[in-house]
């Protein structure tokens, strides 16, 4: 049985294809398939992580406060700018 071949034909008019081709050209010979497989797995893992973060950020706080803890102020419960920047970076990858 013959296995299927993967063929990448970059579109010369697509910036995305040109960037992908440039990355593939930097891979050593014989490692391109591993690089492509790694890139696909990483992208899908990031999408899963992003979905989990979205679900967590949408849900109200499910865990009750500990009895000895004072309630946090609304200013302390806002999302830090670094986290928003990280999430924006993930969104730009799509």
Coordinates of C-alpha atoms in Angstrom, one line a residue:
X1 CA 0.0 0.0 0.0
X2 CA 1.3 3.4 -0.9
X3 CA 1.2 6.1 1.7
X4 CA -0.2 9.5 0.8
X5 CA 2.3 12.3 0.0
X6 CA 2.0 15.7 1.6
X7 CA 2.6 18.5 -0.9
X8 CA 2.9 22.1 -0.1
X9 CA 2.6 24.5 -3.0
X10 CA 3.0 28.0 -1.7
X11 CA 0.8 30.6 -3.4
X12 CA 3.3 33.4 -4.5
X13 CA 0.5 36.0 -3.9
X14 CA -0.1 35.0 -0.2
X15 CA 2.1 36.6 2.5
X16 CA 1.1 33.7 4.8
X17 CA 2.3 31.1 2.3
X18 CA 5.6 33.0 1.7
X19 CA 6.3 33.3 5.5
X20 CA 5.5 29.5 5.9
X21 CA 7.8 28.7 3.0
X22 CA 10.6 30.8 4.5
X23 CA 10.3 28.9 7.8
X24 CA 10.3 25.5 6.0
X25 CA 13.5 26.5 4.2
X26 CA 15.3 27.0 7.5
X27 CA 14.6 23.4 8.6
X28 CA 17.3 20.9 8.0
X29 CA 16.7 18.3 5.3
X30 CA 14.8 15.3 6.6
X31 CA 13.2 17.3 9.5
X32 CA 10.5 19.2 7.6
X33 CA 7.8 16.6 8.3
X34 CA 8.6 16.7 12.0
X35 CA 8.5 20.5 12.0
X36 CA 5.2 20.6 10.2
X37 CA 3.7 18.0 12.6
X38 CA 5.1 19.9 15.6
X39 CA 3.7 23.2 14.3
X40 CA 0.2 21.7 13.8
X41 CA 0.2 20.1 17.3
X42 CA 1.4 23.4 18.9
X43 CA -1.3 25.4 17.1
X44 CA -4.0 23.1 18.2
X45 CA -2.8 23.0 21.7
X46 CA -2.8 26.8 21.8
X47 CA -6.3 26.9 20.5
X48 CA -7.4 24.5 23.3
X49 CA -5.6 26.6 25.9
X50 CA -7.3 29.7 24.5
X51 CA -10.7 28.1 24.7
X52 CA -10.1 27.0 28.3
X53 CA -9.0 30.6 29.2
X54 CA -12.1 32.0 27.6
X55 CA -14.3 29.6 29.6
X56 CA -12.5 30.5 32.8
X57 CA -12.8 34.2 32.2
X58 CA -16.5 34.0 31.3
X59 CA -17.5 32.0 34.4
X60 CA -18.3 33.7 37.6
X61 CA -16.1 32.8 40.5
X62 CA -17.2 29.2 41.4
X63 CA -15.0 28.7 44.4
X64 CA -16.3 30.3 47.6
X65 CA -14.0 32.7 49.5
X66 CA -12.2 31.2 52.5
X67 CA -13.8 32.2 55.8
X68 CA -10.7 34.2 57.0
X69 CA -10.2 36.1 53.8
X70 CA -11.5 39.6 53.2
X71 CA -13.4 40.1 49.9
X72 CA -11.3 41.5 47.1
X73 CA -12.1 44.9 45.8
X74 CA -13.4 45.2 42.2
X75 CA -10.1 46.9 41.2
X76 CA -8.1 43.9 42.5
X77 CA -10.3 41.4 40.6
X78 CA -9.7 43.0 37.1
X79 CA -7.6 41.2 34.6
X80 CA -4.0 42.4 34.6
X81 CA -2.7 44.1 31.4
X82 CA -0.1 41.5 30.9
X83 CA -2.7 38.8 30.7
X84 CA -4.8 40.8 28.2
X85 CA -1.6 41.3 26.1
X86 CA -1.0 37.6 26.2
X87 CA -4.6 36.8 25.1
X88 CA -4.3 39.4 22.3
X89 CA -1.2 37.7 21.1
X90 CA -3.0 34.4 20.9
X91 CA -5.8 36.0 19.0
X92 CA -3.4 37.4 16.5
X93 CA -2.0 34.0 15.7
X94 CA -5.3 32.9 14.1

